[in-house]
Coordinates of C-alpha atoms in Angstrom, one line a residue:
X1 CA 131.7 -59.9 20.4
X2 CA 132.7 -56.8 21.2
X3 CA 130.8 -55.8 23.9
X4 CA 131.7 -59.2 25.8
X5 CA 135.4 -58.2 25.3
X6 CA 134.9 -55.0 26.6
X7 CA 133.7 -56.8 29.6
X8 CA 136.6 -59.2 29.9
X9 CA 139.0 -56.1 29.2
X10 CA 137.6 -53.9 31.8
X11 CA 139.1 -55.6 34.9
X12 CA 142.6 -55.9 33.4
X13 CA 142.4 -52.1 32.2
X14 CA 141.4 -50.9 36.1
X15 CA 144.2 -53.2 37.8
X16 CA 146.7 -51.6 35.2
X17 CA 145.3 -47.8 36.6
X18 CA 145.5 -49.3 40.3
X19 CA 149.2 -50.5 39.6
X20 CA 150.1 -47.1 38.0
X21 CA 148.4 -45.0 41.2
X22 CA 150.3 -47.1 43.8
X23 CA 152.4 -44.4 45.0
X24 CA 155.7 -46.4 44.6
X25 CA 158.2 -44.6 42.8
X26 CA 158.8 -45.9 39.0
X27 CA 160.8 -45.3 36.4
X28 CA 160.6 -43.7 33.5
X29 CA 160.5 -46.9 31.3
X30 CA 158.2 -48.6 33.7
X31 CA 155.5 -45.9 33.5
X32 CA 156.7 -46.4 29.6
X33 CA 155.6 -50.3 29.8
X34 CA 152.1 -49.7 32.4
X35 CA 151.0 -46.7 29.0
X36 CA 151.7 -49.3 26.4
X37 CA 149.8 -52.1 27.7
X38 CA 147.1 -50.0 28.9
X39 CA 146.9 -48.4 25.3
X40 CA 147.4 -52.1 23.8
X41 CA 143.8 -52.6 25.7
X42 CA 142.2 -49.9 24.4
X43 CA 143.0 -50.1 20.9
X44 CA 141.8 -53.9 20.8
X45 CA 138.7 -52.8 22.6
X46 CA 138.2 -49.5 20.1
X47 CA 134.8 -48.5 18.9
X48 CA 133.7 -45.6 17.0
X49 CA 131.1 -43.2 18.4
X50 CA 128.4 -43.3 16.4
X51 CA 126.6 -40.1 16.0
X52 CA 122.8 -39.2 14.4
X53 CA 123.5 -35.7 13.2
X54 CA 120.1 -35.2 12.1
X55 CA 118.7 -36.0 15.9
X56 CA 121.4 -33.9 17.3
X57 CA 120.5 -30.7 15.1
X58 CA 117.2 -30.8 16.3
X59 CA 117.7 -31.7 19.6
X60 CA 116.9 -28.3 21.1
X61 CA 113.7 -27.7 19.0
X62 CA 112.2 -31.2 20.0
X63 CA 113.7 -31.0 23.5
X64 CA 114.4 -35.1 22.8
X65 CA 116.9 -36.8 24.7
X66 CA 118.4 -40.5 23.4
X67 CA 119.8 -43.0 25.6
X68 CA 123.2 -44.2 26.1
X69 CA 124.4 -47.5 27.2
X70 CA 128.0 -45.8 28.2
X71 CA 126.5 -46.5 31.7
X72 CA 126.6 -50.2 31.1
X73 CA 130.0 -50.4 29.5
X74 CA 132.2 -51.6 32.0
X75 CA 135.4 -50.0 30.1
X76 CA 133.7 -46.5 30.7
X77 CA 132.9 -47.2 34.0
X78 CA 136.8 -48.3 35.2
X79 CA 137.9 -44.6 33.2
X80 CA 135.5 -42.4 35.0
X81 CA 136.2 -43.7 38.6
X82 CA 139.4 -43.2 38.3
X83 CA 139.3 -40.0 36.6
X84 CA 140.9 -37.6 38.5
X85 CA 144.1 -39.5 39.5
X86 CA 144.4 -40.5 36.3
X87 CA 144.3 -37.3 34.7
X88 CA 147.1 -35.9 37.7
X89 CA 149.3 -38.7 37.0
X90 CA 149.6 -38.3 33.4
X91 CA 149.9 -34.2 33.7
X92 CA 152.5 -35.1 35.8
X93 CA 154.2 -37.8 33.3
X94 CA 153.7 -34.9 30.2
X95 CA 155.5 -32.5 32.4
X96 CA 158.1 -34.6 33.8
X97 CA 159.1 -37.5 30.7
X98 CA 162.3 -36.5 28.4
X99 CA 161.0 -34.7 25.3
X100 CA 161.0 -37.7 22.9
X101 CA 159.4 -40.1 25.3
X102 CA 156.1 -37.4 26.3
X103 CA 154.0 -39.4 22.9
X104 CA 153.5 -42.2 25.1
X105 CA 151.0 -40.7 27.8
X106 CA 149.6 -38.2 25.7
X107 CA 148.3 -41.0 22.9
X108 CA 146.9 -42.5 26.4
X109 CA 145.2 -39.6 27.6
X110 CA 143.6 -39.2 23.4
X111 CA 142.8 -42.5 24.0
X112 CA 140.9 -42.6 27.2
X113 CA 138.9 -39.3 25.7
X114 CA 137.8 -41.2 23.8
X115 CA 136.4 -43.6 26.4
X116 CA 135.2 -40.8 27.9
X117 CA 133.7 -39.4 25.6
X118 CA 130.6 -42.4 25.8
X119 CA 130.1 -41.5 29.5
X120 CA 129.9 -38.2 31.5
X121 CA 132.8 -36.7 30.3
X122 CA 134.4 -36.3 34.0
X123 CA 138.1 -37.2 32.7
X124 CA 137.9 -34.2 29.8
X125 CA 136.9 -32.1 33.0
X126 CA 140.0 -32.8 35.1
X127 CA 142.2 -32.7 32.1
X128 CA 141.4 -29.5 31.7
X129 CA 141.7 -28.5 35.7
X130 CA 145.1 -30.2 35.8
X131 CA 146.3 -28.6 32.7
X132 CA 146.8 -30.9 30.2
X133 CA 145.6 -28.5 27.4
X134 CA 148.1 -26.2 28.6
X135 CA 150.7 -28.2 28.4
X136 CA 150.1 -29.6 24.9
X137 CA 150.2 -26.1 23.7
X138 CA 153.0 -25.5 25.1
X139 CA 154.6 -29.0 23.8
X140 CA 153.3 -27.6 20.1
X141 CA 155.1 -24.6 20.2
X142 CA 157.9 -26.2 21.1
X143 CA 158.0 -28.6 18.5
X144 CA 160.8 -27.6 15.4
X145 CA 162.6 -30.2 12.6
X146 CA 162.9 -30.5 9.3
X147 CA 160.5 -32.2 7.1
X148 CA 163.0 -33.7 5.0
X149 CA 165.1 -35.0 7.5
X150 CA 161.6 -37.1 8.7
X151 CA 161.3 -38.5 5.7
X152 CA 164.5 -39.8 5.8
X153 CA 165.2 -40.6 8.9
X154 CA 167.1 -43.6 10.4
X155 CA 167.0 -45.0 13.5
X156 CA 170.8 -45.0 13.9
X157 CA 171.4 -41.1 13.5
X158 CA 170.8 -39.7 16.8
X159 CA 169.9 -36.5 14.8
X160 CA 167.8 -37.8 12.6
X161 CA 166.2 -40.2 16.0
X162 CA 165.7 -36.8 17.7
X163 CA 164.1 -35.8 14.5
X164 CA 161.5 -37.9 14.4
X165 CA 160.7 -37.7 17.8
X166 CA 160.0 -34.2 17.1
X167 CA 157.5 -35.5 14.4
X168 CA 155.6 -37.8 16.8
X169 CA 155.6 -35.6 19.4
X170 CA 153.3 -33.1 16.9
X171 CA 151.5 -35.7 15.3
X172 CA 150.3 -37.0 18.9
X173 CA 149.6 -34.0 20.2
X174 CA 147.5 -33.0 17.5
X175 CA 145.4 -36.1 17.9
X176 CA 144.8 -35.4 21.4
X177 CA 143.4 -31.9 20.6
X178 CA 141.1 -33.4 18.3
X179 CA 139.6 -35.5 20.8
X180 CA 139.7 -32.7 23.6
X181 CA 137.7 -30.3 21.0
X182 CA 134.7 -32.6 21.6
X183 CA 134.0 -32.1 24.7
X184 CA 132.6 -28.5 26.3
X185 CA 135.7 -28.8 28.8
X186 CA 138.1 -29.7 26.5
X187 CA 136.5 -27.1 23.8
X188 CA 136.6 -23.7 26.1
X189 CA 140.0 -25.1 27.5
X190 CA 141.7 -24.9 24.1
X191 CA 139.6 -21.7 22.9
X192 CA 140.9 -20.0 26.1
X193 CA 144.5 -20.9 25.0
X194 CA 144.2 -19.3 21.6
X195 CA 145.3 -23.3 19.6
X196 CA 144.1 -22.2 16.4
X197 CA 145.4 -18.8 17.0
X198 CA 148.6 -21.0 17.3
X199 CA 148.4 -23.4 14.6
X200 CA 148.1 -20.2 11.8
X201 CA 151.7 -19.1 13.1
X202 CA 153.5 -22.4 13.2
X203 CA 156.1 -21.9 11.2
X204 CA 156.6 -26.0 11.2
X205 CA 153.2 -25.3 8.8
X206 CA 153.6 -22.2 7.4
X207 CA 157.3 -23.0 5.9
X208 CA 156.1 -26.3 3.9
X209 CA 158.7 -28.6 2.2
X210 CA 160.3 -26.8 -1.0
X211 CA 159.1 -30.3 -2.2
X212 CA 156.1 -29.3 -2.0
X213 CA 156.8 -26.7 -4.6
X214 CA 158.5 -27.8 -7.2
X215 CA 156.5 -31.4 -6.6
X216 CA 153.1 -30.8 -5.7
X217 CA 152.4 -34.1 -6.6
X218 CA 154.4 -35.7 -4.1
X219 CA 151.7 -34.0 -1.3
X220 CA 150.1 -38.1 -2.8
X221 CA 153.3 -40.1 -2.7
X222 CA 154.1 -41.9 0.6
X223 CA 157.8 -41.3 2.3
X224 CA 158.0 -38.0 0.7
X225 CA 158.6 -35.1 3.2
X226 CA 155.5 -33.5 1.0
X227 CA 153.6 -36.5 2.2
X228 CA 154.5 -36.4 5.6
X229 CA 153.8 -32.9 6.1
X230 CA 150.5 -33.1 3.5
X231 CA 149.2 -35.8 6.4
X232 CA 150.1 -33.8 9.0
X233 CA 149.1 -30.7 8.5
X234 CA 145.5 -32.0 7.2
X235 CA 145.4 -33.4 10.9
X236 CA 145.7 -29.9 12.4
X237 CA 143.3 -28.9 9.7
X238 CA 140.7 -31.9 11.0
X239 CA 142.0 -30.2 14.7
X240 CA 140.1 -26.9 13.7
X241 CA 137.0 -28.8 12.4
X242 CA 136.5 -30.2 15.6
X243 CA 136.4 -26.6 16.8
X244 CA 133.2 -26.3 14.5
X245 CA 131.8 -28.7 16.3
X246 CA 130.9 -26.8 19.7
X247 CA 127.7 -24.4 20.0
X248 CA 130.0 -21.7 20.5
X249 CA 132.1 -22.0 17.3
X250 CA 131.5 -19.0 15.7
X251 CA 134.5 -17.4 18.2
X252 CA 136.5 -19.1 15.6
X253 CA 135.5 -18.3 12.5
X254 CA 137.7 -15.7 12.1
X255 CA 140.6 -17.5 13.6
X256 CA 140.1 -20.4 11.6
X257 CA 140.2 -17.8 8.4
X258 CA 143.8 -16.7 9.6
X259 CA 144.9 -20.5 9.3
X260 CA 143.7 -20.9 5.8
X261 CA 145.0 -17.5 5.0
X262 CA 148.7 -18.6 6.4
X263 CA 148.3 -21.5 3.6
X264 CA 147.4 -19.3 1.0
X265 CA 150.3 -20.0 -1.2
X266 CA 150.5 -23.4 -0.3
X267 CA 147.1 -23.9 -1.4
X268 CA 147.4 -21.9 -4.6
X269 CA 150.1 -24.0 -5.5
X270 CA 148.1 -27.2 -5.4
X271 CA 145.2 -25.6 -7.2
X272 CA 147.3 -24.8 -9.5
X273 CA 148.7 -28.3 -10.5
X274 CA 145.4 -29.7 -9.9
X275 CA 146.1 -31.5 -6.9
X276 CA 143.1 -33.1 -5.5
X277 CA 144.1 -33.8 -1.8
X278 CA 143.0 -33.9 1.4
X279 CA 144.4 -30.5 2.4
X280 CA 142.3 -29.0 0.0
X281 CA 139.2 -30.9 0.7
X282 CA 139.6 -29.8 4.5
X283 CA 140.4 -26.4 3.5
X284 CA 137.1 -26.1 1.3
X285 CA 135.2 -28.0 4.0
X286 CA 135.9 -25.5 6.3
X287 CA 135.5 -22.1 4.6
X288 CA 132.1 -23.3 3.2
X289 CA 131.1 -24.1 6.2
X290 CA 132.0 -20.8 7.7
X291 CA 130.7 -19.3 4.3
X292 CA 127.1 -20.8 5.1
X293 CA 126.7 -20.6 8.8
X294 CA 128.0 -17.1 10.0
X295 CA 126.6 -14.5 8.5
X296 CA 129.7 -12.0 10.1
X297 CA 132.2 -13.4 8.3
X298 CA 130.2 -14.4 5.1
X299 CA 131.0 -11.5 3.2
X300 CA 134.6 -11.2 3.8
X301 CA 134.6 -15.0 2.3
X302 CA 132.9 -13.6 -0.7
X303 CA 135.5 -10.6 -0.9
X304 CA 138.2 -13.0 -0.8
X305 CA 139.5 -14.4 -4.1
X306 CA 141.6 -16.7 -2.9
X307 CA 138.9 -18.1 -0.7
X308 CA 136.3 -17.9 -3.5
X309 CA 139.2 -20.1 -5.6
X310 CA 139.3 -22.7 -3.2
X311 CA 135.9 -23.2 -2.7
X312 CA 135.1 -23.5 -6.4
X313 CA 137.9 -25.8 -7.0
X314 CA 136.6 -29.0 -7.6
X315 CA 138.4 -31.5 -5.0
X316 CA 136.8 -35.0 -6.1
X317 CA 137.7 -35.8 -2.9
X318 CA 136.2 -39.9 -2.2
X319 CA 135.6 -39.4 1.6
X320 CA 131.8 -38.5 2.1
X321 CA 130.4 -35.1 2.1
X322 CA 129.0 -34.1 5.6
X323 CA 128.6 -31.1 7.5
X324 CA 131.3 -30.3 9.6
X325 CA 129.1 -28.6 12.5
X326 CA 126.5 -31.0 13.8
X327 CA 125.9 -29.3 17.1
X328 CA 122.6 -26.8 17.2
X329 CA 123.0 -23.3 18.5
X330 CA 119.8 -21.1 19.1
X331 CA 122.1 -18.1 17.7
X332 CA 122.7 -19.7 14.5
X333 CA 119.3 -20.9 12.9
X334 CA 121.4 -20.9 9.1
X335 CA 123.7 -23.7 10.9
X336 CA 120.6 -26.0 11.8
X337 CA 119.0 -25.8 8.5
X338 CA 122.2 -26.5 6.4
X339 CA 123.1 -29.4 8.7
X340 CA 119.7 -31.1 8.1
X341 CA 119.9 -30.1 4.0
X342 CA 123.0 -30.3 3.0
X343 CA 124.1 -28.3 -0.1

């Protein structure tokens, strides 16, 4: 069912990318209208990418290749052949749109990675050559409100409106960075702007809630501000998983210590009430990981007692356990055997 309204989606989704290309001038809230529907396609049309990790750690000991049918999928095919106009128009709209109104194309462009990512990858490549990755960084740095004010935030208050804006902008452009990090494009484009570098000083994630503090339950209960930034910071923790993901992620070990390390009391806190969360679980997920896999960074894991703490806490965490690195590397034969044996 799907697949045949994939098929039946495809034409509508390329006349939309025609109508947005015609070089006559539109507004603001036309552009607006032509991302919506486009992203209204999408999402009815939405299918997870499956992945075999076990055939994709041994990939380069078997020399095995497996077939994809992203060159039959007609919603594939009407991304990548208009890839590079695409990817210039919505630079341009990031640059150009009021601050509050820039979540629009940059859930489109997440959204069309993911399209991309079934196919040849072409519109992660011009992303990149037009910027985009720039850009977001420089949207993320950008980005400063108050967690409490979010969570109580009406529509109404233009303070409070901008406020929230500010939220989505973050929460949108984290998403987007998640999808970049899986491709080799989007991956070296975001190493060679230092993002993780620049999550561990974000002070919108460094200075939690006080909620958070005197609450740490509340990091569980919906339409606190602990909530809202619990969600959102495990997002930019999911952000730096993805950036386990590439052959070359051992460049960010290190880094990706620095970002727990900026959490430190945060996480102490939480291990202290005994909160099982998804913070911690990403937190563990990661260190272990790094623990296992790079033997230059192992032992200043081990010397670490905060580190050593979170890894032994136990999480409970209901989501399944898998390796976070499924990619092979001929540099790291430790990664290939604990991705095929889990521990």
């Amino acid at each position: 069912m799907t697949s045949e309204l994939r098929k039946f989606i495809a034409p509508l989704l390329t006349s939309l990318i025609e109508l947005l290309l015609q070089p006559k001038e539109k507004n603001v809230d036309a552009k607006i209208c032509i991302y919506r529907t486009m992203r209204l396609l999408l999402r009815n049309v939405f299918e997870n990418i499956q992945t075999d990790s076990s055939i994709d750690s041994v990939g380069w000991v078997l020399d095995g290749k497996r077939e994809s049918g992203a060159a039959a999928d007609a919603v594939v095919n009407s991304v990548e052949s208009m890839s590079e106009d695409v990817a210039r128009h919505l630079a341009t709209s990031i640059t150009d749109f009021p601050p509050l109104r820039k979540t629009i194309p940059i859930l489109l462009a997440s959204d069309l990675l993911h399209e991309d990512l079934k196919g040849s990858k072409r519109l992660s490549s011009t992303m990149s050559k037009c910027g985009i990755p720039r850009l977001l960084c420089e949207l993320l740095v950008s980005v400063d409100f108050d967690w409490s004010e979010v969570a109580t935030a009406r529509t109404q208050n233009l303070q409070r409106r901008e406020c929230l804006g500010q939220y989505h902008l973050l929460t949108s452009v984290l998403i987007s960075f998640a999808r970049f990090a899986k491709t080799e494009h989007g991956w070296n484009a975001l190493s060679e702007l230092s993002l993780v570098e620049i999550i561990s000083q974000l002070p919108i994630f460094t200075k939690p809630p006080k909620q958070v503090f005197i609450e740490p339950a509340t990091v569980k209960k919906p339409g606190t501000s602990a909530h809202i930034y619990a969600t959102t910071l495990d997002l930019a923790l999911h952000v730096c998983k993805q950036m386990c993901t590439n052959t070359k992620w051992k460049k960010q070990s290190e880094k990706i210590l620095c970002v727990i390390r900026s959490l430190r009391e945060l996480l102490q806190q939480l291990i202290r009430a005994n909160i099982q969360c998804e913070i911690l679980t990403s937190a563990q997920e990661l260190i272990k990981e790094i623990s296992i896999n790079d033997e230059a960074v192992a032992a200043e894991v081990e010397a670490d007692e905060s580190l050593q703490q979170l890894m032994d806490f136990d999480t409970k965490s209901t989501r399944s356990a898998q390796p976070i690195n499924v990619n092979s590397s001929f540099a790291a034969p430790r990664q290939l055997f604990s991705t095929l044996i889990p521990a």
